[in-house]
Amino acid sequence: RRGRLGREARASLAAFLLGASVAALPVALGSPAALLAAPGLRGRLGLALHAASVNAALLLLYPRPLYKIAVRACFLGFAFGCGILLSAGRTAWRHFGWYMCSLSLFHYSEYLVTAINNPRSLSLDSFLLNHSFEYNLAALSSWVEFTLEKLLFPELKQITWLSTMGLLMVIFGDCLRKAAMLTAGSNFNHIVQNEKSDTHTLVTSGVYGWFRHPSYVGWFYWSIGTQVLLCNPICVVGYTLASWRFFRERIEEEEITLIHFFGEEYLEYKRKVPSGLPFIKGVKMEL
C-alpha cells in the first residue's frame, strides 16, 4: 500500500514539473518571456505542441490509474508555468499570472501534502479540483470580473501595491494551511470524519496552539487574498462573505464531531484556543 501511494506521489510531482516546463518555452522559441501576453501564431503553436507532447509522454509512461493522477498534476503544472510567463510581462495580465501560479500551486500542494501526510485518504479528489459547484462558480466569477474590469477600467488592474498585499495574503494563507496539514499528520482529512479511527488523536500543538482550525483560517485568507491580488473589488466582498458563511457552518459541523470524539478534552481546548476566524466561535454548548 505505501509503495503504491509513494509511486503516485512521485508520478504527480514528475508530471507537475513536466507541465511547468512550459515556462522554458520562450527560450526554446527565441521569444520574449511575455509571449503569453500577446502570443502570435508561433507562440500558440508552441503552447499547443508542448501540451500535446507532454500528454503523449504521460500516456506512454504511466498505466491508466497513474495517468489519471499525472494528467491532473501536469495540468496544474502547465497552469503554473503559464502563470510564470504572464508574470514576466509588463502588461495588465501580469498580476493574473501571479494568480495562476497561486491557484495551481495551492491545488497541487493539497494533493502532494496529503500523499506525504495521510496516504490512506489519498484520491483524485485530493487535488480539490472538483471541490463543489459553488467553488467553481466563484472561480469563474473572479475571472469574468477581472477580464471585464481590465477592459473597462484598465488602471484598476495596475495597482501593484494592492496586488502585492494580496500575494502576501495568499502566501501566508497557503503556508498556514499546509503547516496545519503537516502538524495534524494522519489526523487531517479533506472530508469531515463521522467515525473515530484508532489512530485519531486531538492535535493541540504547533499552529493548533494558535487557532483551533488553522487549515480553515489559512484557506479563508488565501481565498480572499486571491481577489485582492486580482484587484477584484466585487469578488473581494463576495469571497469574504461566502467563505465566512461556509467556514462558520463547517466549523460547527466539525466541532460537534470533535466533541463526540474527545468530550471534555476538546471542550477544554475550545475554551483556551480561539477558532482563528473573525466572529466565529464554533458550536455553542450548554456546559
PDB file of C-alpha atoms in Angstrom:
ATOM      1  CA  ARG A   1       0.000   0.000   0.000  1.00  0.00           C
ATOM      2  CA  ARG A   2       2.662   2.508   0.991  1.00  0.00           C
ATOM      3  CA  GLY A   3       4.818   1.696  -2.010  1.00  0.00           C
ATOM      4  CA  ARG A   4       1.927   2.224  -4.428  1.00  0.00           C
ATOM      5  CA  LEU A   5       0.950   5.506  -2.854  1.00  0.00           C
ATOM      6  CA  GLY A   6       4.572   6.594  -2.871  1.00  0.00           C
ATOM      7  CA  ARG A   7       4.603   5.912  -6.591  1.00  0.00           C
ATOM      8  CA  GLU A   8       1.516   8.055  -7.018  1.00  0.00           C
ATOM      9  CA  ALA A   9       3.140  10.960  -5.219  1.00  0.00           C
ATOM     10  CA  ARG A  10       6.305  10.673  -7.302  1.00  0.00           C
ATOM     11  CA  ALA A  11       4.300  10.439 -10.521  1.00  0.00           C
ATOM     12  CA  SER A  12       2.334  13.564  -9.621  1.00  0.00           C
ATOM     13  CA  LEU A  13       5.499  15.528  -8.846  1.00  0.00           C
ATOM     14  CA  ALA A  14       7.197  14.482 -12.082  1.00  0.00           C
ATOM     15  CA  ALA A  15       4.057  15.375 -14.070  1.00  0.00           C
ATOM     16  CA  PHE A  16       3.696  18.754 -12.347  1.00  0.00           C
ATOM     17  CA  LEU A  17       7.302  19.662 -13.168  1.00  0.00           C
ATOM     18  CA  LEU A  18       6.862  18.411 -16.738  1.00  0.00           C
ATOM     19  CA  GLY A  19       3.825  20.638 -17.186  1.00  0.00           C
ATOM     20  CA  ALA A  20       5.595  23.604 -15.561  1.00  0.00           C
ATOM     21  CA  SER A  21       8.441  23.251 -18.067  1.00  0.00           C
ATOM     22  CA  VAL A  22       6.277  25.323 -20.428  1.00  0.00           C
ATOM     23  CA  ALA A  23       7.900  28.284 -18.673  1.00  0.00           C
ATOM     24  CA  ALA A  24      11.071  27.460 -20.652  1.00  0.00           C
ATOM     25  CA  LEU A  25       9.212  27.727 -23.961  1.00  0.00           C
ATOM     26  CA  PRO A  26      10.367  31.306 -24.739  1.00  0.00           C
ATOM     27  CA  VAL A  27      13.975  30.108 -24.571  1.00  0.00           C
ATOM     28  CA  ALA A  28      13.214  27.284 -26.986  1.00  0.00           C
ATOM     29  CA  LEU A  29      11.370  29.609 -29.373  1.00  0.00           C
ATOM     30  CA  GLY A  30      13.757  32.513 -29.005  1.00  0.00           C
ATOM     31  CA  SER A  31      10.767  34.655 -27.968  1.00  0.00           C
ATOM     32  CA  PRO A  32      10.316  37.157 -25.124  1.00  0.00           C
ATOM     33  CA  ALA A  33       9.234  35.746 -21.773  1.00  0.00           C
ATOM     34  CA  ALA A  34       5.945  37.625 -22.067  1.00  0.00           C
ATOM     35  CA  LEU A  35       4.857  35.677 -25.161  1.00  0.00           C
ATOM     36  CA  LEU A  36       1.585  34.682 -23.461  1.00  0.00           C
ATOM     37  CA  ALA A  37       0.503  38.286 -23.000  1.00  0.00           C
ATOM     38  CA  ALA A  38       0.067  38.740 -26.744  1.00  0.00           C
ATOM     39  CA  PRO A  39       1.108  35.487 -28.394  1.00  0.00           C
ATOM     40  CA  GLY A  40       1.499  35.243 -32.111  1.00  0.00           C
ATOM     41  CA  LEU A  41       0.932  32.116 -34.171  1.00  0.00           C
ATOM     42  CA  ARG A  42       4.363  30.822 -33.266  1.00  0.00           C
ATOM     43  CA  GLY A  43       3.665  31.159 -29.543  1.00  0.00           C
ATOM     44  CA  ARG A  44       0.248  29.486 -29.815  1.00  0.00           C
ATOM     45  CA  LEU A  45       1.683  26.597 -31.781  1.00  0.00           C
ATOM     46  CA  GLY A  46       4.462  26.236 -29.234  1.00  0.00           C
ATOM     47  CA  LEU A  47       1.967  26.037 -26.360  1.00  0.00           C
ATOM     48  CA  ALA A  48      -0.222  23.528 -28.227  1.00  0.00           C
ATOM     49  CA  LEU A  49       2.737  21.323 -29.176  1.00  0.00           C
ATOM     50  CA  HIS A  50       4.091  21.414 -25.634  1.00  0.00           C
ATOM     51  CA  ALA A  51       0.740  20.356 -24.168  1.00  0.00           C
ATOM     52  CA  ALA A  52       0.275  17.593 -26.767  1.00  0.00           C
ATOM     53  CA  SER A  53       3.792  16.215 -26.410  1.00  0.00           C
ATOM     54  CA  VAL A  54       3.650  16.206 -22.610  1.00  0.00           C
ATOM     55  CA  ASN A  55       0.301  14.405 -22.645  1.00  0.00           C
ATOM     56  CA  ALA A  56       1.681  11.822 -25.078  1.00  0.00           C
ATOM     57  CA  ALA A  57       4.655  11.261 -22.787  1.00  0.00           C
ATOM     58  CA  LEU A  58       2.363  10.711 -19.795  1.00  0.00           C
ATOM     59  CA  LEU A  59       0.292   8.193 -21.757  1.00  0.00           C
ATOM     60  CA  LEU A  60       3.434   6.247 -22.589  1.00  0.00           C
ATOM     61  CA  LEU A  61       4.966   6.445 -19.128  1.00  0.00           C
ATOM     62  CA  TYR A  62       2.040   5.595 -16.872  1.00  0.00           C
ATOM     63  CA  PRO A  63      -0.724   2.980 -16.735  1.00  0.00           C
ATOM     64  CA  ARG A  64      -4.259   4.355 -16.587  1.00  0.00           C
ATOM     65  CA  PRO A  65      -4.603   4.669 -12.759  1.00  0.00           C
ATOM     66  CA  LEU A  66      -1.375   6.673 -12.536  1.00  0.00           C
ATOM     67  CA  TYR A  67      -2.168   8.564 -15.737  1.00  0.00           C
ATOM     68  CA  LYS A  68      -5.327   9.977 -14.151  1.00  0.00           C
ATOM     69  CA  ILE A  69      -3.184  11.416 -11.371  1.00  0.00           C
ATOM     70  CA  ALA A  70      -0.363  12.535 -13.647  1.00  0.00           C
ATOM     71  CA  VAL A  71      -2.580  14.344 -16.150  1.00  0.00           C
ATOM     72  CA  ARG A  72      -4.187  16.413 -13.381  1.00  0.00           C
ATOM     73  CA  ALA A  73      -0.818  17.262 -11.848  1.00  0.00           C
ATOM     74  CA  CYS A  74       0.526  18.101 -15.304  1.00  0.00           C
ATOM     75  CA  PHE A  75      -2.428  20.407 -15.993  1.00  0.00           C
ATOM     76  CA  LEU A  76      -1.717  22.261 -12.753  1.00  0.00           C
ATOM     77  CA  GLY A  77       1.978  22.418 -13.605  1.00  0.00           C
ATOM     78  CA  PHE A  78       1.138  23.765 -17.064  1.00  0.00           C
ATOM     79  CA  ALA A  79      -1.049  26.467 -15.482  1.00  0.00           C
ATOM     80  CA  PHE A  80       1.790  27.289 -13.068  1.00  0.00           C
ATOM     81  CA  GLY A  81       4.272  27.616 -15.935  1.00  0.00           C
ATOM     82  CA  CYS A  82       1.871  29.802 -17.931  1.00  0.00           C
ATOM     83  CA  GLY A  83       1.454  31.951 -14.828  1.00  0.00           C
ATOM     84  CA  ILE A  84       5.221  32.442 -14.689  1.00  0.00           C
ATOM     85  CA  LEU A  85       5.217  33.516 -18.339  1.00  0.00           C
ATOM     86  CA  LEU A  86       2.427  36.032 -17.747  1.00  0.00           C
ATOM     87  CA  SER A  87       4.172  37.315 -14.631  1.00  0.00           C
ATOM     88  CA  ALA A  88       7.290  38.037 -16.668  1.00  0.00           C
ATOM     89  CA  GLY A  89       5.434  40.540 -18.832  1.00  0.00           C
ATOM     90  CA  ARG A  90       4.873  44.220 -18.066  1.00  0.00           C
ATOM     91  CA  THR A  91       1.206  44.094 -19.038  1.00  0.00           C
ATOM     92  CA  ALA A  92      -2.195  44.206 -17.322  1.00  0.00           C
ATOM     93  CA  TRP A  93      -2.095  40.403 -17.252  1.00  0.00           C
ATOM     94  CA  ARG A  94       0.994  40.317 -15.029  1.00  0.00           C
ATOM     95  CA  HIS A  95      -0.966  40.079 -11.793  1.00  0.00           C
ATOM     96  CA  PHE A  96      -3.224  37.451 -13.309  1.00  0.00           C
ATOM     97  CA  GLY A  97      -0.040  35.438 -13.810  1.00  0.00           C
ATOM     98  CA  TRP A  98       0.626  35.687 -10.074  1.00  0.00           C
ATOM     99  CA  TYR A  99      -2.914  34.449  -9.511  1.00  0.00           C
ATOM    100  CA  MET A 100      -2.445  31.467 -11.861  1.00  0.00           C
ATOM    101  CA  CYS A 101       0.717  30.453 -10.017  1.00  0.00           C
ATOM    102  CA  SER A 102      -1.033  30.767  -6.648  1.00  0.00           C
ATOM    103  CA  LEU A 103      -4.136  28.832  -7.682  1.00  0.00           C
ATOM    104  CA  SER A 104      -2.334  25.961  -9.403  1.00  0.00           C
ATOM    105  CA  LEU A 105       0.266  25.583  -6.631  1.00  0.00           C
ATOM    106  CA  PHE A 106      -2.473  25.543  -3.964  1.00  0.00           C
ATOM    107  CA  HIS A 107      -4.358  22.700  -5.633  1.00  0.00           C
ATOM    108  CA  TYR A 108      -1.278  20.649  -6.442  1.00  0.00           C
ATOM    109  CA  SER A 109       0.202  21.034  -2.957  1.00  0.00           C
ATOM    110  CA  GLU A 110      -3.090  19.837  -1.451  1.00  0.00           C
ATOM    111  CA  TYR A 111      -2.533  16.527  -3.232  1.00  0.00           C
ATOM    112  CA  LEU A 112       1.186  16.287  -2.527  1.00  0.00           C
ATOM    113  CA  VAL A 113       0.921  17.070   1.202  1.00  0.00           C
ATOM    114  CA  THR A 114      -1.928  14.559   1.537  1.00  0.00           C
ATOM    115  CA  ALA A 115       0.237  11.949  -0.201  1.00  0.00           C
ATOM    116  CA  ILE A 116       3.051  12.615   2.280  1.00  0.00           C
ATOM    117  CA  ASN A 117       0.861  13.071   5.331  1.00  0.00           C
ATOM    118  CA  ASN A 118      -2.089  10.741   5.074  1.00  0.00           C
ATOM    119  CA  PRO A 119      -1.684   8.407   2.077  1.00  0.00           C
ATOM    120  CA  ARG A 120      -4.603   6.241   3.168  1.00  0.00           C
ATOM    121  CA  SER A 121      -7.021   9.071   2.389  1.00  0.00           C
ATOM    122  CA  LEU A 122      -5.342   9.959  -0.928  1.00  0.00           C
ATOM    123  CA  SER A 123      -7.564  10.058  -4.020  1.00  0.00           C
ATOM    124  CA  LEU A 124      -8.129  12.126  -7.139  1.00  0.00           C
ATOM    125  CA  ASP A 125     -10.380  14.332  -5.014  1.00  0.00           C
ATOM    126  CA  SER A 126      -7.298  15.337  -3.003  1.00  0.00           C
ATOM    127  CA  PHE A 127      -6.485  17.850  -5.751  1.00  0.00           C
ATOM    128  CA  LEU A 128      -9.719  19.652  -4.748  1.00  0.00           C
ATOM    129  CA  LEU A 129     -10.331  20.423  -8.423  1.00  0.00           C
ATOM    130  CA  ASN A 130     -13.946  19.321  -8.102  1.00  0.00           C
ATOM    131  CA  HIS A 131     -14.459  20.784  -4.636  1.00  0.00           C
ATOM    132  CA  SER A 132     -18.019  21.968  -5.307  1.00  0.00           C
ATOM    133  CA  PHE A 133     -20.195  23.695  -7.884  1.00  0.00           C
ATOM    134  CA  GLU A 134     -20.121  26.857  -5.742  1.00  0.00           C
ATOM    135  CA  TYR A 135     -16.313  26.826  -5.624  1.00  0.00           C
ATOM    136  CA  ASN A 136     -16.074  26.509  -9.409  1.00  0.00           C
ATOM    137  CA  LEU A 137     -18.665  29.243  -9.891  1.00  0.00           C
ATOM    138  CA  ALA A 138     -16.724  31.550  -7.579  1.00  0.00           C
ATOM    139  CA  ALA A 139     -13.523  30.971  -9.579  1.00  0.00           C
ATOM    140  CA  LEU A 140     -15.326  31.642 -12.867  1.00  0.00           C
ATOM    141  CA  SER A 141     -16.860  34.819 -11.433  1.00  0.00           C
ATOM    142  CA  SER A 142     -13.434  36.150 -10.473  1.00  0.00           C
ATOM    143  CA  TRP A 143     -12.083  35.532 -13.980  1.00  0.00           C
ATOM    144  CA  VAL A 144     -15.070  37.289 -15.552  1.00  0.00           C
ATOM    145  CA  GLU A 145     -14.741  40.280 -13.206  1.00  0.00           C
ATOM    146  CA  PHE A 146     -11.017  40.601 -13.849  1.00  0.00           C
ATOM    147  CA  THR A 147     -11.493  40.492 -17.635  1.00  0.00           C
ATOM    148  CA  LEU A 148     -14.378  42.972 -17.720  1.00  0.00           C
ATOM    149  CA  GLU A 149     -12.675  45.436 -15.394  1.00  0.00           C
ATOM    150  CA  LYS A 150      -9.439  45.089 -17.348  1.00  0.00           C
ATOM    151  CA  LEU A 151     -11.352  46.211 -20.464  1.00  0.00           C
ATOM    152  CA  LEU A 152     -13.404  48.947 -18.793  1.00  0.00           C
ATOM    153  CA  PHE A 153     -11.056  50.193 -16.058  1.00  0.00           C
ATOM    154  CA  PRO A 154      -7.549  49.047 -17.015  1.00  0.00           C
ATOM    155  CA  GLU A 155      -5.908  51.304 -14.420  1.00  0.00           C
ATOM    156  CA  LEU A 156      -7.684  49.320 -11.676  1.00  0.00           C
ATOM    157  CA  LYS A 157      -5.594  46.269 -12.562  1.00  0.00           C
ATOM    158  CA  GLN A 158      -2.306  48.151 -12.284  1.00  0.00           C
ATOM    159  CA  ILE A 159      -2.318  48.823  -8.534  1.00  0.00           C
ATOM    160  CA  THR A 160       0.861  46.885  -7.816  1.00  0.00           C
ATOM    161  CA  TRP A 161       0.989  47.596  -4.082  1.00  0.00           C
ATOM    162  CA  LEU A 162      -2.526  46.184  -3.659  1.00  0.00           C
ATOM    163  CA  SER A 163      -1.745  43.092  -5.736  1.00  0.00           C
ATOM    164  CA  THR A 164       1.441  42.608  -3.710  1.00  0.00           C
ATOM    165  CA  MET A 165      -0.568  42.752  -0.494  1.00  0.00           C
ATOM    166  CA  GLY A 166      -2.924  40.139  -1.944  1.00  0.00           C
ATOM    167  CA  LEU A 167       0.013  37.938  -2.889  1.00  0.00           C
ATOM    168  CA  LEU A 168       1.339  38.145   0.677  1.00  0.00           C
ATOM    169  CA  MET A 169      -2.110  37.134   1.977  1.00  0.00           C
ATOM    170  CA  VAL A 170      -2.084  34.189  -0.432  1.00  0.00           C
ATOM    171  CA  ILE A 171       1.380  33.058   0.672  1.00  0.00           C
ATOM    172  CA  PHE A 172       0.522  33.424   4.362  1.00  0.00           C
ATOM    173  CA  GLY A 173      -2.791  31.589   3.977  1.00  0.00           C
ATOM    174  CA  ASP A 174      -1.366  28.693   1.978  1.00  0.00           C
ATOM    175  CA  CYS A 175       1.649  28.278   4.273  1.00  0.00           C
ATOM    176  CA  LEU A 176      -0.612  28.262   7.337  1.00  0.00           C
ATOM    177  CA  ARG A 177      -2.901  25.661   5.786  1.00  0.00           C
ATOM    178  CA  LYS A 178      -0.033  23.375   4.791  1.00  0.00           C
ATOM    179  CA  ALA A 179       1.554  23.784   8.231  1.00  0.00           C
ATOM    180  CA  ALA A 180      -1.776  22.687   9.739  1.00  0.00           C
ATOM    181  CA  MET A 181      -1.950  19.656   7.448  1.00  0.00           C
ATOM    182  CA  LEU A 182       1.614  18.614   8.265  1.00  0.00           C
ATOM    183  CA  THR A 183       1.133  19.162  12.013  1.00  0.00           C
ATOM    184  CA  ALA A 184      -2.078  17.129  12.067  1.00  0.00           C
ATOM    185  CA  GLY A 185      -0.467  14.298  10.122  1.00  0.00           C
ATOM    186  CA  SER A 186      -2.798  11.363   9.570  1.00  0.00           C
ATOM    187  CA  ASN A 187      -5.480  13.136  11.620  1.00  0.00           C
ATOM    188  CA  PHE A 188      -6.063  15.557   8.737  1.00  0.00           C
ATOM    189  CA  ASN A 189      -8.666  14.682   6.132  1.00  0.00           C
ATOM    190  CA  HIS A 190     -10.383  16.752   3.463  1.00  0.00           C
ATOM    191  CA  ILE A 191     -13.682  15.175   4.486  1.00  0.00           C
ATOM    192  CA  VAL A 192     -15.160  15.667   7.954  1.00  0.00           C
ATOM    193  CA  GLN A 193     -15.000  12.270   9.663  1.00  0.00           C
ATOM    194  CA  ASN A 194     -18.075  10.917  11.429  1.00  0.00           C
ATOM    195  CA  GLU A 195     -16.339   7.920  12.965  1.00  0.00           C
ATOM    196  CA  LYS A 196     -13.246   7.986  15.151  1.00  0.00           C
ATOM    197  CA  SER A 197     -10.411   5.765  13.982  1.00  0.00           C
ATOM    198  CA  ASP A 198      -7.966   4.000  16.305  1.00  0.00           C
ATOM    199  CA  THR A 199      -5.205   6.472  15.358  1.00  0.00           C
ATOM    200  CA  HIS A 200      -7.332   9.607  15.665  1.00  0.00           C
ATOM    201  CA  THR A 201      -5.902  11.963  18.321  1.00  0.00           C
ATOM    202  CA  LEU A 202      -6.633  15.559  19.313  1.00  0.00           C
ATOM    203  CA  VAL A 203      -3.849  17.787  17.974  1.00  0.00           C
ATOM    204  CA  THR A 204      -3.214  20.918  20.060  1.00  0.00           C
ATOM    205  CA  SER A 205       0.452  21.653  19.332  1.00  0.00           C
ATOM    206  CA  GLY A 206       2.144  23.848  16.726  1.00  0.00           C
ATOM    207  CA  VAL A 207      -0.253  26.034  14.755  1.00  0.00           C
ATOM    208  CA  TYR A 208      -3.134  24.286  16.560  1.00  0.00           C
ATOM    209  CA  GLY A 209      -1.934  26.117  19.669  1.00  0.00           C
ATOM    210  CA  TRP A 210      -2.651  29.393  17.852  1.00  0.00           C
ATOM    211  CA  PHE A 211      -6.041  28.522  16.343  1.00  0.00           C
ATOM    212  CA  ARG A 212      -8.426  25.581  16.675  1.00  0.00           C
ATOM    213  CA  HIS A 213      -8.911  25.484  12.907  1.00  0.00           C
ATOM    214  CA  PRO A 214      -5.667  26.739  11.294  1.00  0.00           C
ATOM    215  CA  SER A 215      -6.325  24.967   7.980  1.00  0.00           C
ATOM    216  CA  TYR A 216      -9.619  26.851   7.615  1.00  0.00           C
ATOM    217  CA  VAL A 217      -8.008  30.128   8.705  1.00  0.00           C
ATOM    218  CA  GLY A 218      -5.346  29.636   6.044  1.00  0.00           C
ATOM    219  CA  TRP A 219      -7.879  28.803   3.337  1.00  0.00           C
ATOM    220  CA  PHE A 220     -10.056  31.784   4.355  1.00  0.00           C
ATOM    221  CA  TYR A 221      -7.250  34.331   3.948  1.00  0.00           C
ATOM    222  CA  TRP A 222      -5.865  32.557   0.879  1.00  0.00           C
ATOM    223  CA  SER A 223      -9.212  32.793  -0.917  1.00  0.00           C
ATOM    224  CA  ILE A 224      -9.700  36.477  -0.096  1.00  0.00           C
ATOM    225  CA  GLY A 225      -6.069  37.174  -0.947  1.00  0.00           C
ATOM    226  CA  THR A 226      -6.529  35.818  -4.477  1.00  0.00           C
ATOM    227  CA  GLN A 227      -9.141  38.511  -5.131  1.00  0.00           C
ATOM    228  CA  VAL A 228      -7.093  41.285  -3.525  1.00  0.00           C
ATOM    229  CA  LEU A 229      -4.255  40.131  -5.789  1.00  0.00           C
ATOM    230  CA  LEU A 230      -6.531  40.479  -8.835  1.00  0.00           C
ATOM    231  CA  CYS A 231      -7.861  43.851  -7.607  1.00  0.00           C
ATOM    232  CA  ASN A 232     -11.404  42.463  -7.915  1.00  0.00           C
ATOM    233  CA  PRO A 233     -13.490  44.674  -5.568  1.00  0.00           C
ATOM    234  CA  ILE A 234     -16.778  42.827  -6.154  1.00  0.00           C
ATOM    235  CA  CYS A 235     -15.264  39.382  -5.605  1.00  0.00           C
ATOM    236  CA  VAL A 236     -13.314  40.545  -2.537  1.00  0.00           C
ATOM    237  CA  VAL A 237     -16.640  41.267  -0.859  1.00  0.00           C
ATOM    238  CA  GLY A 238     -18.330  38.173  -2.304  1.00  0.00           C
ATOM    239  CA  TYR A 239     -15.484  35.811  -1.380  1.00  0.00           C
ATOM    240  CA  THR A 240     -15.278  37.234   2.150  1.00  0.00           C
ATOM    241  CA  LEU A 241     -18.981  36.738   2.825  1.00  0.00           C
ATOM    242  CA  ALA A 242     -19.237  33.335   1.128  1.00  0.00           C
ATOM    243  CA  SER A 243     -16.055  31.980   2.763  1.00  0.00           C
ATOM    244  CA  TRP A 244     -17.085  33.245   6.197  1.00  0.00           C
ATOM    245  CA  ARG A 245     -20.501  31.604   5.936  1.00  0.00           C
ATOM    246  CA  PHE A 246     -19.033  28.337   4.622  1.00  0.00           C
ATOM    247  CA  PHE A 247     -16.447  28.050   7.379  1.00  0.00           C
ATOM    248  CA  ARG A 248     -18.916  29.040  10.100  1.00  0.00           C
ATOM    249  CA  GLU A 249     -21.142  26.119   9.108  1.00  0.00           C
ATOM    250  CA  ARG A 250     -18.196  23.772   8.526  1.00  0.00           C
ATOM    251  CA  ILE A 251     -16.643  24.546  11.912  1.00  0.00           C
ATOM    252  CA  GLU A 252     -19.916  23.990  13.766  1.00  0.00           C
ATOM    253  CA  GLU A 253     -20.374  20.655  11.999  1.00  0.00           C
ATOM    254  CA  GLU A 254     -16.802  19.586  12.698  1.00  0.00           C
ATOM    255  CA  GLU A 255     -16.833  20.637  16.334  1.00  0.00           C
ATOM    256  CA  ILE A 256     -19.935  18.582  17.064  1.00  0.00           C
ATOM    257  CA  THR A 257     -17.974  15.569  15.810  1.00  0.00           C
ATOM    258  CA  LEU A 258     -14.844  16.513  17.774  1.00  0.00           C
ATOM    259  CA  ILE A 259     -16.821  16.895  21.000  1.00  0.00           C
ATOM    260  CA  HIS A 260     -18.333  13.470  20.344  1.00  0.00           C
ATOM    261  CA  PHE A 261     -14.840  12.036  19.772  1.00  0.00           C
ATOM    262  CA  PHE A 262     -12.922  13.696  22.620  1.00  0.00           C
ATOM    263  CA  GLY A 263     -15.533  15.019  25.050  1.00  0.00           C
ATOM    264  CA  GLU A 264     -14.220  17.211  27.870  1.00  0.00           C
ATOM    265  CA  GLU A 265     -10.695  17.201  26.389  1.00  0.00           C
ATOM    266  CA  TYR A 266     -11.932  19.085  23.334  1.00  0.00           C
ATOM    267  CA  LEU A 267     -14.211  21.370  25.365  1.00  0.00           C
ATOM    268  CA  GLU A 268     -11.238  22.433  27.477  1.00  0.00           C
ATOM    269  CA  TYR A 269      -9.183  23.061  24.320  1.00  0.00           C
ATOM    270  CA  LYS A 270     -12.090  25.035  22.849  1.00  0.00           C
ATOM    271  CA  ARG A 271     -12.212  27.269  25.924  1.00  0.00           C
ATOM    272  CA  LYS A 272      -8.498  28.083  25.707  1.00  0.00           C
ATOM    273  CA  VAL A 273      -7.864  28.462  21.949  1.00  0.00           C
ATOM    274  CA  PRO A 274      -9.856  30.689  19.532  1.00  0.00           C
ATOM    275  CA  SER A 275     -11.195  29.382  16.227  1.00  0.00           C
ATOM    276  CA  GLY A 276      -8.961  31.843  14.374  1.00  0.00           C
ATOM    277  CA  LEU A 277     -11.729  33.195  12.136  1.00  0.00           C
ATOM    278  CA  PRO A 278     -13.370  36.563  12.852  1.00  0.00           C
ATOM    279  CA  PHE A 279     -16.690  36.371  14.714  1.00  0.00           C
ATOM    280  CA  ILE A 280     -16.772  32.575  14.548  1.00  0.00           C
ATOM    281  CA  LYS A 281     -16.760  30.914  17.954  1.00  0.00           C
ATOM    282  CA  GLY A 282     -17.800  27.456  16.859  1.00  0.00           C
ATOM    283  CA  VAL A 283     -20.600  25.272  18.149  1.00  0.00           C
ATOM    284  CA  LYS A 284     -22.313  26.515  21.315  1.00  0.00           C
ATOM    285  CA  MET A 285     -22.532  24.032  24.129  1.00  0.00           C
ATOM    286  CA  GLU A 286     -24.531  24.221  27.345  1.00  0.00           C
ATOM    287  CA  LEU A 287     -21.986  23.302  29.991  1.00  0.00           C
TER     288      LEU A 287
END
